[in-house]
């Protein structure tokens, strides 16, 4: 693949959606789409695969649940058993109803925090990272679709002009 891309700018999300569908139907490769706000259905129109992040959320919740069980058993049963309200702490299972809120809260805590860390790592969003948007107007009111140049550049530019673009730039990626 070439490292040259055509950046087609649009000023409306509906026009962008139609353009993405036309470009995909013409079998051109869309590198990236930059929008100032989330556009519903754009991921399906671009042909992106579904995310597996829900699976990781479940696994992180299981880690939090396991940690909660281990922590409460160690603290309340093994290390420092206490007689609270006349209820002795002989085994974990006798006291489990009192531990349910803690198990739930730690499951949610682990899932939420580890999901944020996973999202930042997967998106390569490091602290003090420079923005990757090709044009500052994409954070305000413009939409940019980057299409890889693979073959005739002039033909692709004329094709994109017919999709309702406002501005076209050819850049090296």
mmCIF file of N, CA, C and O in Angstrom, residues 50-151:
data_model
loop_
_atom_site.group_PDB
_atom_site.id
_atom_site.type_symbol
_atom_site.label_atom_id
_atom_site.label_comp_id
_atom_site.label_asym_id
_atom_site.label_seq_id
_atom_site.Cartn_x
_atom_site.Cartn_y
_atom_site.Cartn_z
ATOM 1 N N UNK A 50 -16.491 -5.724 15.197
ATOM 2 C CA UNK A 50 -17.013 -5.438 16.530
ATOM 3 C C UNK A 50 -15.923 -5.519 17.586
ATOM 4 O O UNK A 50 -14.920 -6.216 17.422
ATOM 5 N N UNK A 51 -16.107 -4.823 18.667
ATOM 6 C CA UNK A 51 -15.105 -4.788 19.726
ATOM 7 C C UNK A 51 -15.275 -5.985 20.665
ATOM 8 O O UNK A 51 -16.380 -6.497 20.838
ATOM 9 N N UNK A 52 -14.175 -6.414 21.246
ATOM 10 C CA UNK A 52 -14.196 -7.506 22.232
ATOM 11 C C UNK A 52 -13.981 -6.952 23.637
ATOM 12 O O UNK A 52 -13.615 -7.686 24.545
ATOM 13 N N UNK A 53 -14.218 -5.673 23.812
ATOM 14 C CA UNK A 53 -13.914 -5.040 25.097
ATOM 15 C C UNK A 53 -14.880 -5.513 26.191
ATOM 16 O O UNK A 53 -14.525 -5.509 27.367
ATOM 17 N N UNK A 54 -16.078 -5.962 25.821
ATOM 18 C CA UNK A 54 -17.019 -6.477 26.824
ATOM 19 C C UNK A 54 -16.482 -7.754 27.458
ATOM 20 O O UNK A 54 -16.714 -8.009 28.646
ATOM 21 N N UNK A 55 -15.772 -8.557 26.678
ATOM 22 C CA UNK A 55 -15.178 -9.781 27.219
ATOM 23 C C UNK A 55 -14.131 -9.421 28.266
ATOM 24 O O UNK A 55 -14.059 -10.039 29.333
ATOM 25 N N UNK A 56 -13.314 -8.413 27.971
ATOM 26 C CA UNK A 56 -12.305 -8.003 28.949
ATOM 27 C C UNK A 56 -12.966 -7.405 30.194
ATOM 28 O O UNK A 56 -12.455 -7.593 31.292
ATOM 29 N N UNK A 57 -14.071 -6.704 30.014
ATOM 30 C CA UNK A 57 -14.780 -6.160 31.183
ATOM 31 C C UNK A 57 -15.244 -7.289 32.100
ATOM 32 O O UNK A 57 -15.118 -7.195 33.327
ATOM 33 N N UNK A 58 -15.770 -8.354 31.511
ATOM 34 C CA UNK A 58 -16.199 -9.499 32.323
ATOM 35 C C UNK A 58 -15.010 -10.129 33.038
ATOM 36 O O UNK A 58 -15.096 -10.460 34.233
ATOM 37 N N UNK A 59 -13.889 -10.297 32.324
ATOM 38 C CA UNK A 59 -12.707 -10.905 32.953
ATOM 39 C C UNK A 59 -12.173 -10.018 34.080
ATOM 40 O O UNK A 59 -11.791 -10.521 35.137
ATOM 41 N N UNK A 60 -12.156 -8.694 33.868
ATOM 42 C CA UNK A 60 -11.699 -7.790 34.923
ATOM 43 C C UNK A 60 -12.641 -7.824 36.120
ATOM 44 O O UNK A 60 -12.202 -7.720 37.269
ATOM 45 N N UNK A 61 -13.946 -7.963 35.875
ATOM 46 C CA UNK A 61 -14.900 -8.115 36.975
ATOM 47 C C UNK A 61 -14.653 -9.391 37.755
ATOM 48 O O UNK A 61 -14.751 -9.416 38.986
ATOM 49 N N UNK A 62 -14.308 -10.473 37.052
ATOM 50 C CA UNK A 62 -13.990 -11.744 37.730
ATOM 51 C C UNK A 62 -12.719 -11.612 38.566
ATOM 52 O O UNK A 62 -12.637 -12.179 39.664
ATOM 53 N N UNK A 63 -11.747 -10.856 38.064
ATOM 54 C CA UNK A 63 -10.527 -10.616 38.844
ATOM 55 C C UNK A 63 -10.874 -9.853 40.119
ATOM 56 O O UNK A 63 -10.402 -10.179 41.212
ATOM 57 N N UNK A 64 -11.718 -8.818 40.003
ATOM 58 C CA UNK A 64 -12.136 -8.051 41.180
ATOM 59 C C UNK A 64 -12.918 -8.895 42.163
ATOM 60 O O UNK A 64 -12.728 -8.786 43.379
ATOM 61 N N UNK A 65 -13.789 -9.762 41.657
ATOM 62 C CA UNK A 65 -14.564 -10.660 42.512
ATOM 63 C C UNK A 65 -13.635 -11.610 43.267
ATOM 64 O O UNK A 65 -13.775 -11.811 44.480
ATOM 65 N N UNK A 66 -12.667 -12.192 42.551
ATOM 66 C CA UNK A 66 -11.712 -13.109 43.188
ATOM 67 C C UNK A 66 -10.860 -12.398 44.226
ATOM 68 O O UNK A 66 -10.610 -12.926 45.312
ATOM 69 N N UNK A 67 -10.432 -11.183 43.890
ATOM 70 C CA UNK A 67 -9.647 -10.404 44.843
ATOM 71 C C UNK A 67 -10.470 -10.092 46.091
ATOM 72 O O UNK A 67 -9.955 -10.150 47.216
ATOM 73 N N UNK A 68 -11.742 -9.763 45.908
ATOM 74 C CA UNK A 68 -12.612 -9.462 47.057
ATOM 75 C C UNK A 68 -12.760 -10.678 47.963
ATOM 76 O O UNK A 68 -12.683 -10.556 49.191
ATOM 77 N N UNK A 69 -12.962 -11.838 47.374
ATOM 78 C CA UNK A 69 -13.093 -13.057 48.180
ATOM 79 C C UNK A 69 -11.804 -13.328 48.947
ATOM 80 O O UNK A 69 -11.823 -13.602 50.152
ATOM 81 N N UNK A 70 -10.678 -13.249 48.250
ATOM 82 C CA UNK A 70 -9.396 -13.490 48.913
ATOM 83 C C UNK A 70 -9.151 -12.472 50.030
ATOM 84 O O UNK A 70 -8.764 -12.834 51.135
ATOM 85 N N UNK A 71 -9.397 -11.196 49.742
ATOM 86 C CA UNK A 71 -9.132 -10.133 50.713
ATOM 87 C C UNK A 71 -10.002 -10.284 51.964
ATOM 88 O O UNK A 71 -9.505 -10.209 53.093
ATOM 89 N N UNK A 72 -11.290 -10.533 51.788
ATOM 90 C CA UNK A 72 -12.182 -10.643 52.948
ATOM 91 C C UNK A 72 -11.901 -11.909 53.754
ATOM 92 O O UNK A 72 -11.963 -11.876 54.978
ATOM 93 N N UNK A 73 -11.596 -12.988 53.056
ATOM 94 C CA UNK A 73 -11.263 -14.216 53.775
ATOM 95 C C UNK A 73 -9.982 -14.021 54.585
ATOM 96 O O UNK A 73 -9.910 -14.423 55.749
ATOM 97 N N UNK A 74 -9.000 -13.383 53.990
ATOM 98 C CA UNK A 74 -7.737 -13.169 54.705
ATOM 99 C C UNK A 74 -7.922 -12.204 55.872
ATOM 100 O O UNK A 74 -7.495 -12.486 56.995
ATOM 101 N N UNK A 75 -8.571 -11.083 55.648
ATOM 102 C CA UNK A 75 -8.682 -10.061 56.690
ATOM 103 C C UNK A 75 -9.665 -10.439 57.797
ATOM 104 O O UNK A 75 -9.373 -10.260 58.971
ATOM 105 N N UNK A 76 -10.830 -10.958 57.417
ATOM 106 C CA UNK A 76 -11.903 -11.154 58.394
ATOM 107 C C UNK A 76 -11.942 -12.558 59.002
ATOM 108 O O UNK A 76 -12.535 -12.744 60.060
ATOM 109 N N UNK A 77 -11.345 -13.549 58.325
ATOM 110 C CA UNK A 77 -11.438 -14.917 58.825
ATOM 111 C C UNK A 77 -10.082 -15.412 59.347
ATOM 112 O O UNK A 77 -9.982 -15.931 60.448
ATOM 113 N N UNK A 78 -9.029 -15.266 58.541
ATOM 114 C CA UNK A 78 -7.739 -15.849 58.897
ATOM 115 C C UNK A 78 -6.891 -14.946 59.792
ATOM 116 O O UNK A 78 -6.457 -15.355 60.860
ATOM 117 N N UNK A 79 -6.657 -13.703 59.375
ATOM 118 C CA UNK A 79 -5.694 -12.862 60.075
ATOM 119 C C UNK A 79 -6.258 -12.268 61.364
ATOM 120 O O UNK A 79 -5.593 -12.284 62.394
ATOM 121 N N UNK A 80 -7.428 -11.702 61.329
ATOM 122 C CA UNK A 80 -7.947 -10.970 62.482
ATOM 123 C C UNK A 80 -9.433 -11.262 62.658
ATOM 124 O O UNK A 80 -10.276 -10.397 62.428
ATOM 125 N N UNK A 81 -9.823 -12.488 63.045
ATOM 126 C CA UNK A 81 -11.246 -12.794 63.220
ATOM 127 C C UNK A 81 -11.826 -12.019 64.394
ATOM 128 O O UNK A 81 -11.211 -11.926 65.452
ATOM 129 N N UNK A 82 -12.991 -11.444 64.174
ATOM 130 C CA UNK A 82 -13.629 -10.655 65.224
ATOM 131 C C UNK A 82 -15.066 -11.134 65.415
ATOM 132 O O UNK A 82 -15.696 -11.623 64.492
ATOM 133 N N UNK A 83 -15.548 -10.932 66.609
ATOM 134 C CA UNK A 83 -16.934 -11.256 66.921
ATOM 135 C C UNK A 83 -17.717 -9.953 66.786
ATOM 136 O O UNK A 83 -17.735 -9.119 67.686
ATOM 137 N N UNK A 84 -18.372 -9.786 65.651
ATOM 138 C CA UNK A 84 -19.087 -8.539 65.376
ATOM 139 C C UNK A 84 -20.576 -8.787 65.563
ATOM 140 O O UNK A 84 -21.166 -9.614 64.866
ATOM 141 N N UNK A 85 -21.179 -8.094 66.504
ATOM 142 C CA UNK A 85 -22.613 -8.218 66.756
ATOM 143 C C UNK A 85 -23.032 -9.599 67.228
ATOM 144 O O UNK A 85 -24.139 -10.043 66.939
ATOM 145 N N UNK A 86 -22.128 -10.298 67.908
ATOM 146 C CA UNK A 86 -22.454 -11.626 68.408
ATOM 147 C C UNK A 86 -22.373 -12.711 67.350
ATOM 148 O O UNK A 86 -22.791 -13.835 67.583
ATOM 149 N N UNK A 87 -21.848 -12.356 66.167
ATOM 150 C CA UNK A 87 -21.732 -13.350 65.096
ATOM 151 C C UNK A 87 -20.249 -13.676 64.902
ATOM 152 O O UNK A 87 -19.491 -12.869 64.372
ATOM 153 N N UNK A 88 -19.833 -14.848 65.335
ATOM 154 C CA UNK A 88 -18.417 -15.192 65.202
ATOM 155 C C UNK A 88 -18.027 -15.457 63.741
ATOM 156 O O UNK A 88 -18.854 -15.824 62.933
ATOM 157 N N UNK A 89 -16.770 -15.265 63.460
ATOM 158 C CA UNK A 89 -16.239 -15.457 62.108
ATOM 159 C C UNK A 89 -15.487 -16.773 62.042
ATOM 160 O O UNK A 89 -14.263 -16.805 62.075
ATOM 161 N N UNK A 90 -16.229 -17.882 61.947
ATOM 162 C CA UNK A 90 -15.578 -19.179 61.867
ATOM 163 C C UNK A 90 -15.167 -19.518 60.434
ATOM 164 O O UNK A 90 -14.067 -19.958 60.197
ATOM 165 N N UNK A 91 -16.089 -19.337 59.488
ATOM 166 C CA UNK A 91 -15.786 -19.642 58.090
ATOM 167 C C UNK A 91 -16.267 -18.508 57.193
ATOM 168 O O UNK A 91 -17.116 -17.698 57.575
ATOM 169 N N UNK A 92 -15.733 -18.516 56.015
ATOM 170 C CA UNK A 92 -16.114 -17.491 55.034
ATOM 171 C C UNK A 92 -17.577 -17.646 54.635
ATOM 172 O O UNK A 92 -18.302 -16.670 54.499
ATOM 173 N N UNK A 93 -18.029 -18.895 54.440
ATOM 174 C CA UNK A 93 -19.389 -19.122 53.949
ATOM 175 C C UNK A 93 -20.461 -18.756 54.956
ATOM 176 O O UNK A 93 -21.564 -18.402 54.568
ATOM 177 N N UNK A 94 -20.165 -18.813 56.248
ATOM 178 C CA UNK A 94 -21.138 -18.393 57.252
ATOM 179 C C UNK A 94 -21.340 -16.880 57.205
ATOM 180 O O UNK A 94 -22.414 -16.393 57.527
ATOM 181 N N UNK A 95 -20.302 -16.152 56.827
ATOM 182 C CA UNK A 95 -20.382 -14.688 56.807
ATOM 183 C C UNK A 95 -20.555 -14.116 55.400
ATOM 184 O O UNK A 95 -20.529 -12.903 55.231
ATOM 185 N N UNK A 96 -20.717 -14.954 54.400
ATOM 186 C CA UNK A 96 -20.769 -14.466 53.024
ATOM 187 C C UNK A 96 -21.898 -13.459 52.757
ATOM 188 O O UNK A 96 -21.692 -12.512 52.014
ATOM 189 N N UNK A 97 -23.097 -13.578 53.329
ATOM 190 C CA UNK A 97 -24.123 -12.555 53.063
ATOM 191 C C UNK A 97 -23.667 -11.136 53.430
ATOM 192 O O UNK A 97 -24.031 -10.178 52.760
ATOM 193 N N UNK A 98 -22.856 -11.021 54.457
ATOM 194 C CA UNK A 98 -22.358 -9.693 54.829
ATOM 195 C C UNK A 98 -21.292 -9.203 53.854
ATOM 196 O O UNK A 98 -21.036 -8.001 53.760
ATOM 197 N N UNK A 99 -20.664 -10.130 53.120
ATOM 198 C CA UNK A 99 -19.577 -9.762 52.211
ATOM 199 C C UNK A 99 -20.053 -9.474 50.782
ATOM 200 O O UNK A 99 -19.265 -9.028 49.948
ATOM 201 N N UNK A 100 -21.322 -9.738 50.479
ATOM 202 C CA UNK A 100 -21.823 -9.562 49.114
ATOM 203 C C UNK A 100 -21.648 -8.126 48.605
ATOM 204 O O UNK A 100 -21.200 -7.925 47.471
ATOM 205 N N UNK A 101 -21.978 -7.090 49.376
ATOM 206 C CA UNK A 101 -21.772 -5.736 48.854
ATOM 207 C C UNK A 101 -20.301 -5.440 48.520
ATOM 208 O O UNK A 101 -20.010 -4.778 47.518
ATOM 209 N N UNK A 102 -19.386 -5.952 49.331
ATOM 210 C CA UNK A 102 -17.970 -5.713 49.078
ATOM 211 C C UNK A 102 -17.533 -6.442 47.813
ATOM 212 O O UNK A 102 -16.794 -5.895 46.985
ATOM 213 N N UNK A 103 -18.030 -7.664 47.622
ATOM 214 C CA UNK A 103 -17.681 -8.417 46.404
ATOM 215 C C UNK A 103 -18.204 -7.698 45.165
ATOM 216 O O UNK A 103 -17.506 -7.590 44.156
ATOM 217 N N UNK A 104 -19.425 -7.185 45.240
ATOM 218 C CA UNK A 104 -19.996 -6.454 44.110
ATOM 219 C C UNK A 104 -19.199 -5.181 43.823
ATOM 220 O O UNK A 104 -18.850 -4.904 42.673
ATOM 221 N N UNK A 105 -18.920 -4.410 44.854
ATOM 222 C CA UNK A 105 -18.219 -3.137 44.667
ATOM 223 C C UNK A 105 -16.815 -3.338 44.101
ATOM 224 O O UNK A 105 -16.377 -2.590 43.236
ATOM 225 N N UNK A 106 -16.083 -4.347 44.591
ATOM 226 C CA UNK A 106 -14.741 -4.582 44.058
ATOM 227 C C UNK A 106 -14.789 -5.120 42.634
ATOM 228 O O UNK A 106 -13.890 -4.828 41.842
ATOM 229 N N UNK A 107 -15.827 -5.875 42.286
ATOM 230 C CA UNK A 107 -15.971 -6.324 40.898
ATOM 231 C C UNK A 107 -16.152 -5.131 39.968
ATOM 232 O O UNK A 107 -15.504 -5.028 38.929
ATOM 233 N N UNK A 108 -17.025 -4.215 40.350
ATOM 234 C CA UNK A 108 -17.266 -3.015 39.541
ATOM 235 C C UNK A 108 -16.022 -2.129 39.521
ATOM 236 O O UNK A 108 -15.639 -1.595 38.471
ATOM 237 N N UNK A 109 -15.366 -1.968 40.662
ATOM 238 C CA UNK A 109 -14.159 -1.133 40.747
ATOM 239 C C UNK A 109 -13.056 -1.647 39.818
ATOM 240 O O UNK A 109 -12.477 -0.885 39.041
ATOM 241 N N UNK A 110 -12.775 -2.946 39.901
ATOM 242 C CA UNK A 110 -11.723 -3.524 39.053
ATOM 243 C C UNK A 110 -12.102 -3.430 37.581
ATOM 244 O O UNK A 110 -11.273 -3.070 36.741
ATOM 245 N N UNK A 111 -13.351 -3.763 37.252
ATOM 246 C CA UNK A 111 -13.780 -3.717 35.852
ATOM 247 C C UNK A 111 -13.662 -2.303 35.294
ATOM 248 O O UNK A 111 -13.116 -2.100 34.210
ATOM 249 N N UNK A 112 -14.128 -1.308 36.047
ATOM 250 C CA UNK A 112 -14.111 0.065 35.552
ATOM 251 C C UNK A 112 -12.687 0.593 35.384
ATOM 252 O O UNK A 112 -12.334 1.131 34.326
ATOM 253 N N UNK A 113 -11.881 0.438 36.394
ATOM 254 C CA UNK A 113 -10.533 1.001 36.322
ATOM 255 C C UNK A 113 -9.648 0.275 35.317
ATOM 256 O O UNK A 113 -8.900 0.910 34.568
ATOM 257 N N UNK A 114 -9.721 -1.039 35.283
ATOM 258 C CA UNK A 114 -8.904 -1.769 34.319
ATOM 259 C C UNK A 114 -9.408 -1.562 32.891
ATOM 260 O O UNK A 114 -8.616 -1.590 31.944
ATOM 261 N N UNK A 115 -10.709 -1.308 32.712
ATOM 262 C CA UNK A 115 -11.227 -0.998 31.376
ATOM 263 C C UNK A 115 -10.686 0.343 30.879
ATOM 264 O O UNK A 115 -10.360 0.483 29.702
ATOM 265 N N UNK A 116 -10.603 1.327 31.745
ATOM 266 C CA UNK A 116 -10.046 2.618 31.347
ATOM 267 C C UNK A 116 -8.583 2.453 30.946
ATOM 268 O O UNK A 116 -8.150 2.971 29.908
ATOM 269 N N UNK A 117 -7.827 1.718 31.730
ATOM 270 C CA UNK A 117 -6.417 1.481 31.398
ATOM 271 C C UNK A 117 -6.299 0.730 30.077
ATOM 272 O O UNK A 117 -5.478 1.080 29.221
ATOM 273 N N UNK A 118 -7.139 -0.284 29.873
ATOM 274 C CA UNK A 118 -7.121 -1.047 28.625
ATOM 275 C C UNK A 118 -7.481 -0.158 27.442
ATOM 276 O O UNK A 118 -6.855 -0.237 26.381
ATOM 277 N N UNK A 119 -8.477 0.702 27.612
ATOM 278 C CA UNK A 119 -8.872 1.601 26.527
ATOM 279 C C UNK A 119 -7.736 2.533 26.144
ATOM 280 O O UNK A 119 -7.439 2.720 24.962
ATOM 281 N N UNK A 120 -7.075 3.125 27.131
ATOM 282 C CA UNK A 120 -5.965 4.029 26.832
ATOM 283 C C UNK A 120 -4.807 3.298 26.164
ATOM 284 O O UNK A 120 -4.194 3.819 25.231
ATOM 285 N N UNK A 121 -4.499 2.094 26.621
ATOM 286 C CA UNK A 121 -3.404 1.343 26.008
ATOM 287 C C UNK A 121 -3.771 0.913 24.593
ATOM 288 O O UNK A 121 -2.946 1.007 23.683
ATOM 289 N N UNK A 122 -4.991 0.451 24.394
ATOM 290 C CA UNK A 122 -5.429 -0.004 23.071
ATOM 291 C C UNK A 122 -5.505 1.152 22.088
ATOM 292 O O UNK A 122 -5.221 0.992 20.904
ATOM 293 N N UNK A 123 -5.893 2.326 22.556
ATOM 294 C CA UNK A 123 -6.005 3.501 21.697
ATOM 295 C C UNK A 123 -4.689 4.260 21.565
ATOM 296 O O UNK A 123 -4.629 5.263 20.868
ATOM 297 N N UNK A 124 -3.685 3.799 22.299
ATOM 298 C CA UNK A 124 -2.374 4.456 22.323
ATOM 299 C C UNK A 124 -2.499 5.931 22.740
ATOM 300 O O UNK A 124 -1.917 6.807 22.134
ATOM 301 N N UNK A 125 -3.278 6.150 23.781
ATOM 302 C CA UNK A 125 -3.444 7.490 24.343
ATOM 303 C C UNK A 125 -2.556 7.615 25.572
ATOM 304 O O UNK A 125 -2.943 7.264 26.675
ATOM 305 N N UNK A 126 -1.356 8.048 25.363
ATOM 306 C CA UNK A 126 -0.403 8.213 26.453
ATOM 307 C C UNK A 126 -0.480 9.636 26.983
ATOM 308 O O UNK A 126 -0.932 10.536 26.286
ATOM 309 N N UNK A 127 -0.023 9.877 28.205
ATOM 310 C CA UNK A 127 0.013 11.248 28.714
ATOM 311 C C UNK A 127 0.903 12.126 27.834
ATOM 312 O O UNK A 127 1.954 11.694 27.362
ATOM 313 N N UNK A 128 0.467 13.315 27.587
ATOM 314 C CA UNK A 128 1.187 14.328 26.812
ATOM 315 C C UNK A 128 1.384 13.923 25.355
ATOM 316 O O UNK A 128 2.318 14.361 24.700
ATOM 317 N N UNK A 129 0.504 13.104 24.823
ATOM 318 C CA UNK A 129 0.598 12.694 23.425
ATOM 319 C C UNK A 129 0.044 13.805 22.530
ATOM 320 O O UNK A 129 -0.986 14.410 22.836
ATOM 321 N N UNK A 130 0.722 14.034 21.429
ATOM 322 C CA UNK A 130 0.261 15.035 20.471
ATOM 323 C C UNK A 130 -0.992 14.520 19.754
ATOM 324 O O UNK A 130 -1.119 13.333 19.493
ATOM 325 N N UNK A 131 -1.875 15.434 19.392
ATOM 326 C CA UNK A 131 -3.095 15.065 18.681
ATOM 327 C C UNK A 131 -2.754 14.576 17.279
ATOM 328 O O UNK A 131 -1.823 15.069 16.647
ATOM 329 N N UNK A 132 -3.515 13.600 16.795
ATOM 330 C CA UNK A 132 -3.254 13.031 15.477
ATOM 331 C C UNK A 132 -4.238 13.511 14.420
ATOM 332 O O UNK A 132 -4.176 13.043 13.293
ATOM 333 N N UNK A 133 -5.141 14.392 14.781
ATOM 334 C CA UNK A 133 -6.108 14.824 13.778
ATOM 335 C C UNK A 133 -5.410 15.639 12.691
ATOM 336 O O UNK A 133 -4.560 16.479 12.964
ATOM 337 N N UNK A 134 -5.752 15.389 11.429
ATOM 338 C CA UNK A 134 -5.029 16.019 10.320
ATOM 339 C C UNK A 134 -5.338 17.496 10.140
ATOM 340 O O UNK A 134 -4.533 18.222 9.554
ATOM 341 N N UNK A 135 -6.466 17.934 10.631
ATOM 342 C CA UNK A 135 -6.868 19.330 10.455
ATOM 343 C C UNK A 135 -7.545 19.782 11.745
ATOM 344 O O UNK A 135 -8.406 19.082 12.272
ATOM 345 N N UNK A 136 -7.175 20.954 12.267
ATOM 346 C CA UNK A 136 -7.784 21.403 13.533
ATOM 347 C C UNK A 136 -9.294 21.619 13.444
ATOM 348 O O UNK A 136 -9.983 21.590 14.453
ATOM 349 N N UNK A 137 -9.808 21.779 12.254
ATOM 350 C CA UNK A 137 -11.256 21.983 12.102
ATOM 351 C C UNK A 137 -12.060 20.723 12.408
ATOM 352 O O UNK A 137 -13.270 20.806 12.610
ATOM 353 N N UNK A 138 -11.395 19.568 12.471
ATOM 354 C CA UNK A 138 -12.124 18.340 12.792
ATOM 355 C C UNK A 138 -12.566 18.298 14.251
ATOM 356 O O UNK A 138 -13.367 17.446 14.618
ATOM 357 N N UNK A 139 -12.050 19.176 15.078
ATOM 358 C CA UNK A 139 -12.513 19.244 16.469
ATOM 359 C C UNK A 139 -13.643 20.248 16.623
ATOM 360 O O UNK A 139 -14.180 20.402 17.717
ATOM 361 N N UNK A 140 -14.012 20.933 15.539
ATOM 362 C CA UNK A 140 -15.036 21.965 15.608
ATOM 363 C C UNK A 140 -16.268 21.607 14.778
ATOM 364 O O UNK A 140 -17.316 21.300 15.324
ATOM 365 N N UNK A 141 -16.132 21.627 13.453
ATOM 366 C CA UNK A 141 -17.317 21.445 12.625
ATOM 367 C C UNK A 141 -17.081 20.705 11.313
ATOM 368 O O UNK A 141 -17.985 20.609 10.499
ATOM 369 N N UNK A 142 -15.906 20.159 11.095
ATOM 370 C CA UNK A 142 -15.611 19.482 9.838
ATOM 371 C C UNK A 142 -15.373 17.988 10.075
ATOM 372 O O UNK A 142 -14.945 17.576 11.147
ATOM 373 N N UNK A 143 -15.631 17.214 9.037
ATOM 374 C CA UNK A 143 -15.433 15.766 9.062
ATOM 375 C C UNK A 143 -14.408 15.432 7.987
ATOM 376 O O UNK A 143 -14.515 15.910 6.867
ATOM 377 N N UNK A 144 -13.419 14.596 8.322
ATOM 378 C CA UNK A 144 -12.378 14.234 7.368
ATOM 379 C C UNK A 144 -12.376 12.721 7.190
ATOM 380 O O UNK A 144 -12.374 11.978 8.160
ATOM 381 N N UNK A 145 -12.357 12.318 5.918
ATOM 382 C CA UNK A 145 -12.214 10.900 5.579
ATOM 383 C C UNK A 145 -10.889 10.750 4.841
ATOM 384 O O UNK A 145 -10.662 11.401 3.824
ATOM 385 N N UNK A 146 -10.005 9.904 5.403
ATOM 386 C CA UNK A 146 -8.724 9.627 4.758
ATOM 387 C C UNK A 146 -8.851 8.350 3.939
ATOM 388 O O UNK A 146 -9.156 7.290 4.483
ATOM 389 N N UNK A 147 -8.584 8.467 2.645
ATOM 390 C CA UNK A 147 -8.670 7.324 1.738
ATOM 391 C C UNK A 147 -7.278 7.059 1.190
ATOM 392 O O UNK A 147 -6.605 7.983 0.717
ATOM 393 N N UNK A 148 -6.840 5.819 1.244
ATOM 394 C CA UNK A 148 -5.514 5.452 0.743
ATOM 395 C C UNK A 148 -5.488 5.536 -0.777
ATOM 396 O O UNK A 148 -6.415 5.090 -1.451
ATOM 397 N N UNK A 149 -4.420 6.121 -1.308
ATOM 398 C CA UNK A 149 -4.237 6.207 -2.754
ATOM 399 C C UNK A 149 -3.592 4.899 -3.203
ATOM 400 O O UNK A 149 -2.470 4.592 -2.836
ATOM 401 N N UNK A 150 -4.347 4.156 -3.985
ATOM 402 C CA UNK A 150 -3.850 2.876 -4.479
ATOM 403 C C UNK A 150 -4.175 2.804 -5.971
ATOM 404 O O UNK A 150 -5.175 2.234 -6.371
ATOM 405 N N UNK A 151 -3.349 3.418 -6.768
ATOM 406 C CA UNK A 151 -3.598 3.432 -8.212
ATOM 407 C C UNK A 151 -3.653 4.860 -8.718
ATOM 408 O O UNK A 151 -2.792 5.684 -8.424
#
